[in-house]
Short mmCIF file of C-alpha atoms in Angstrom, two decimals:
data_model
loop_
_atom_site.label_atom_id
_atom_site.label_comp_id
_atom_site.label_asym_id
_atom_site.label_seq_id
_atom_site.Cartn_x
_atom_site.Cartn_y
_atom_site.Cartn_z
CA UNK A 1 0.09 11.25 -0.09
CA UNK A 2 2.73 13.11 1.60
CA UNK A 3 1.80 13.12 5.48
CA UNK A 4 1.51 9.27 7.48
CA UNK A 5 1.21 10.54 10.51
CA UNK A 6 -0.86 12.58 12.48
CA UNK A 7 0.54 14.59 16.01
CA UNK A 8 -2.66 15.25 18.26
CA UNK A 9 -2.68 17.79 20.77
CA UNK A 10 -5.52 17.10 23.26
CA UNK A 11 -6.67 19.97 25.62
CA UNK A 12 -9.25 22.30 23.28
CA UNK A 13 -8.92 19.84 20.74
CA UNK A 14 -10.36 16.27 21.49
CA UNK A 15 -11.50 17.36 25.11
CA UNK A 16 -12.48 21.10 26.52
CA UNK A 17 -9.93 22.34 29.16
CA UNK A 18 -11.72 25.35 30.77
CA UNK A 19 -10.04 26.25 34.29
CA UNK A 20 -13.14 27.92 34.99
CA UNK A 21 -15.65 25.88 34.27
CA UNK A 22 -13.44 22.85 36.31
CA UNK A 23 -13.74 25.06 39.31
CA UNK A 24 -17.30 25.77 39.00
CA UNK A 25 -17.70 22.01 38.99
CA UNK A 26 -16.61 21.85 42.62
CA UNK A 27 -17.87 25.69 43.95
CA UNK A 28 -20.46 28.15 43.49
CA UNK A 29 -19.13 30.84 45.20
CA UNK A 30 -17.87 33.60 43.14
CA UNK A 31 -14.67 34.60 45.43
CA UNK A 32 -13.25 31.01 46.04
CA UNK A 33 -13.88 29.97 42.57
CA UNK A 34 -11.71 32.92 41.60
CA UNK A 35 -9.05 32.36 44.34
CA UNK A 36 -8.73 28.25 43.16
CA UNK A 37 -8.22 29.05 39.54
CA UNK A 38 -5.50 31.17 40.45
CA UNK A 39 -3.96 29.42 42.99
CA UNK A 40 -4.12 25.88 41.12
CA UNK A 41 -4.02 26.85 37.33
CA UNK A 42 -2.30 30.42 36.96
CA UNK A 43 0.65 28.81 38.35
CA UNK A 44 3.98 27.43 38.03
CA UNK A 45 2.54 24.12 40.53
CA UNK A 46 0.28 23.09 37.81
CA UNK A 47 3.31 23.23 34.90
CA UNK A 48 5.02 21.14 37.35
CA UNK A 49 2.52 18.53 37.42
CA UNK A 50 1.98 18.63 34.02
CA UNK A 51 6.04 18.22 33.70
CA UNK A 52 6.20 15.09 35.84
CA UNK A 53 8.41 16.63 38.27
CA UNK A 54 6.05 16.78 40.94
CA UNK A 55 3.38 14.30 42.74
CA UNK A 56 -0.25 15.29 43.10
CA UNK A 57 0.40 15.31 47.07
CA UNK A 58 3.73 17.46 46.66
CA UNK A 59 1.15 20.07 44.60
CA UNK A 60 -1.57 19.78 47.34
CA UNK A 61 0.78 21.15 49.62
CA UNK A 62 2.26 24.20 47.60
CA UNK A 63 -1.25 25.08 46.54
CA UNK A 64 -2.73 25.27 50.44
CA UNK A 65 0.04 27.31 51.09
CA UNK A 66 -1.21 30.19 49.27
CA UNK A 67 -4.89 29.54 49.84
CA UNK A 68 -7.17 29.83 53.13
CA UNK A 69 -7.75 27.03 54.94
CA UNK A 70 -11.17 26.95 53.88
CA UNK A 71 -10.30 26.06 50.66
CA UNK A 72 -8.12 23.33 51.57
CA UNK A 73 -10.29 20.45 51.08
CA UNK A 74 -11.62 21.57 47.35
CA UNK A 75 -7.77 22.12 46.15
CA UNK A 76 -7.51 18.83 47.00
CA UNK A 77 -10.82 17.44 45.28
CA UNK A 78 -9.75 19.32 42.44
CA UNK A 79 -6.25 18.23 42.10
CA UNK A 80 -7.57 14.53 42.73
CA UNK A 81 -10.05 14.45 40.76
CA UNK A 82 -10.37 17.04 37.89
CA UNK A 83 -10.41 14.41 34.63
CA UNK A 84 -14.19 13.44 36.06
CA UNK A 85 -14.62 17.06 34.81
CA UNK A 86 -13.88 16.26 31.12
CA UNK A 87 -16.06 16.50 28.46
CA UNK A 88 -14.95 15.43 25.06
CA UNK A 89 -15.25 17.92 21.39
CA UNK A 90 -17.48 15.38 19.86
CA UNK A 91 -17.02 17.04 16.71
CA UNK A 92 -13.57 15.90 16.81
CA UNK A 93 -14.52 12.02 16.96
CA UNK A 94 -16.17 12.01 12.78
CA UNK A 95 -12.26 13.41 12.09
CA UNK A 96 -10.27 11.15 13.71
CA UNK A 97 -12.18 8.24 12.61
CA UNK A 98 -11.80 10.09 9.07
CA UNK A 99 -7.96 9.89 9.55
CA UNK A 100 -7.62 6.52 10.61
CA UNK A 101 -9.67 5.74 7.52
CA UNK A 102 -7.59 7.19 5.12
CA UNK A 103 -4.89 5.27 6.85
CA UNK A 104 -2.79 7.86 8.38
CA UNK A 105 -1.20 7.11 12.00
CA UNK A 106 -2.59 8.96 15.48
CA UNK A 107 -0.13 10.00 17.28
CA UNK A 108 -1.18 12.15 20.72
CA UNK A 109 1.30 14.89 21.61
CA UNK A 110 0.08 16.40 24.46
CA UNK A 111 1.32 18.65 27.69
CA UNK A 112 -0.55 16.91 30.63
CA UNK A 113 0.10 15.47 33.85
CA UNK A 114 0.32 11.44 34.69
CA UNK A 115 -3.25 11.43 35.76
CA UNK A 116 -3.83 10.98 32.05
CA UNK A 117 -3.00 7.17 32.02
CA UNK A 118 -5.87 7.30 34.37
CA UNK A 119 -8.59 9.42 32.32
CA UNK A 120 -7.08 8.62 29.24
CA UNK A 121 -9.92 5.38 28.28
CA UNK A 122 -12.70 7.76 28.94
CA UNK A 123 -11.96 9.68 25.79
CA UNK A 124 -13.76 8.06 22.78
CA UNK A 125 -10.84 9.29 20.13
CA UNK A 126 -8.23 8.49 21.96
CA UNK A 127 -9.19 4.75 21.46
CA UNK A 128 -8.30 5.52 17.72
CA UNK A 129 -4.62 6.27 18.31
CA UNK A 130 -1.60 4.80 17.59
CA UNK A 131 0.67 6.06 20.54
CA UNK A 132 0.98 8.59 22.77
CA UNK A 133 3.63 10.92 24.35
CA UNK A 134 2.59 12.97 26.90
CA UNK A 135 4.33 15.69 29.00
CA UNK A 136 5.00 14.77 32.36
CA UNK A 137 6.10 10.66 31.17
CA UNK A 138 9.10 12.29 29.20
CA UNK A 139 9.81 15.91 31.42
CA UNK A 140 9.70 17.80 28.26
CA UNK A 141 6.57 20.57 27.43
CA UNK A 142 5.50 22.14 24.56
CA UNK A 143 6.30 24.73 23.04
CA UNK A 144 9.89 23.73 23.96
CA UNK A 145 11.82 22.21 20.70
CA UNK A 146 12.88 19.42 22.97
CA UNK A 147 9.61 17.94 23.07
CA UNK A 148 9.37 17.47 19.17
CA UNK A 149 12.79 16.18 19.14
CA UNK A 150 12.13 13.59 21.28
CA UNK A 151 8.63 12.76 19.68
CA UNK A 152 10.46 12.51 16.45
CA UNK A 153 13.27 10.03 17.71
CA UNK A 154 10.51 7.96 20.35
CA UNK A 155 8.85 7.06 17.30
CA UNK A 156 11.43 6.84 14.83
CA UNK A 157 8.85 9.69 12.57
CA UNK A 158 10.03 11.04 9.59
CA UNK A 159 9.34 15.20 10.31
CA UNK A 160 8.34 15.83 6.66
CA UNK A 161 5.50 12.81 6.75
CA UNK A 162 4.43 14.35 9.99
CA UNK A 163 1.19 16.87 10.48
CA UNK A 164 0.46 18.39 13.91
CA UNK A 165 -2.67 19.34 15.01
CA UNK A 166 -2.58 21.75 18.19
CA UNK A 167 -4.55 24.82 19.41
CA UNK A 168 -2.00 26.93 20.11
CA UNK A 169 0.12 28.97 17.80
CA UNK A 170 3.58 28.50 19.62
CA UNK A 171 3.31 24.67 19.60
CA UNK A 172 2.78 25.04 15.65
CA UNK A 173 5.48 27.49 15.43
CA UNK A 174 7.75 25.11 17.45
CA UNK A 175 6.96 21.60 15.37
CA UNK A 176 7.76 23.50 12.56
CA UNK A 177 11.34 24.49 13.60
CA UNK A 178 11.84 20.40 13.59
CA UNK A 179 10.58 20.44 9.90
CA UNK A 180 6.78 19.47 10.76
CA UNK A 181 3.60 20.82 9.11
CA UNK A 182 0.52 21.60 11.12
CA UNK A 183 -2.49 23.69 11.90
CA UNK A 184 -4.03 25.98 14.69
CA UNK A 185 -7.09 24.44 15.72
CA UNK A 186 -9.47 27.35 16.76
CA UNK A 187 -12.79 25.40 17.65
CA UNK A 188 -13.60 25.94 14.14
CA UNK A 189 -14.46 22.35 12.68
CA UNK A 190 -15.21 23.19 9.37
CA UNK A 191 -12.09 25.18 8.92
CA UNK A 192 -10.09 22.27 10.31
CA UNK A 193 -11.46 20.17 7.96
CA UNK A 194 -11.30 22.13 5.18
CA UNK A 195 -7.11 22.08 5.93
CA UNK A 196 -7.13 18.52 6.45
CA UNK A 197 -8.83 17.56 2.99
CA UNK A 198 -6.51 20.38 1.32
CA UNK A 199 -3.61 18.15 2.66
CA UNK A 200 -5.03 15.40 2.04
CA UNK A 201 -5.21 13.96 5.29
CA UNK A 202 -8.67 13.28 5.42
#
């Protein structure tokens, strides 16, 4: 069996991230729905958070700076409490458990802010995992090669045994610059699967 380990990404893979449908959760008006997605997601504040470099309160701040006052009181629900927003891809729980069966290692590599270590117990497949490396506790973000690097050397991982699944192309393309397989997740189980028996891996 050539892969031990497997990288995890988690937004649109073991839980649906959907800017929209987070600020629909806390609004039903049309026009401030559109002006808090924008204001809170389509910007280099929420990157920040997601980096570490920057508290929730320090992102409060930058974020009612570009909205109406109005709004100030839902960018701060939102920022504060987003993860109660969650809902898990419970088609992904069968193939995780499938992996740890086969006994490969879970490994989460995942851009996301600290509130994770928070949310993090909520998520059903997560509970399978061997370790996790996220973001904002290291200051490093995918796609950048520094983030693999450092996953590789955190947990002493041996690039070739390694297989990384993420749902976007330009993490892939980045892993395997550091000599690691993986696969685009697209939503579609069955394809997923399909690549992960082909491999082996489940």
């Amino acid at each position: 069996m050539k892969y031990k380990i497997v990288l995890c990404d988690m937004g649109q893979v073991l839980i649906n991230f959907n800017p929209e449908k987070i600020v629909a959760h806390y609004t039903d008006d049309p026009q401030s729905a559109m002006i808090l997605k924008k204001a809170i997601f389509d910007n280099q504040v929420w990157l920040d958070l997601d980096l570490g470099i920057i508290t929730n309160d320090e992102a409060i701040v930058l974020i009612c700076e570009k909205v109406p006052k109005s709004l100030h009181d839902l960018v701060r629900s939102i920022i504060m409490t987003w993860p109660i927003t969650n809902t898990q891809i419970e088609a992904m729980i069968p193939v995780i458990k499938a992996i740890k069966e086969k006994g490969l290692k879970l490994i989460l590599a995942s851009n996301t802010s600290l509130m994770f270590h928070e949310f993090r117990k909520a998520i059903d497949a997560l509970k399978m995992f061997d370790g996790f490396m996220i973001s904002a506790d290291i200051h490093q973000a995918k796609p950048d090669l520094v983030f693999f690097e450092t996953l590789l050397s955190r947990f002493d991982l041996d690039p070739a045994e390694c297989f990384l699944i993420d749902d976007k192309l330009e993490n892939i393309e980045s892993a395997a610059q550091c000599g690691i397989d993986g696969a685009v997740f697209t939503g579609n189980i069955d394809q997923l699967k399909t690549i992960l028996k082909y491999n082996e891996i489940i």
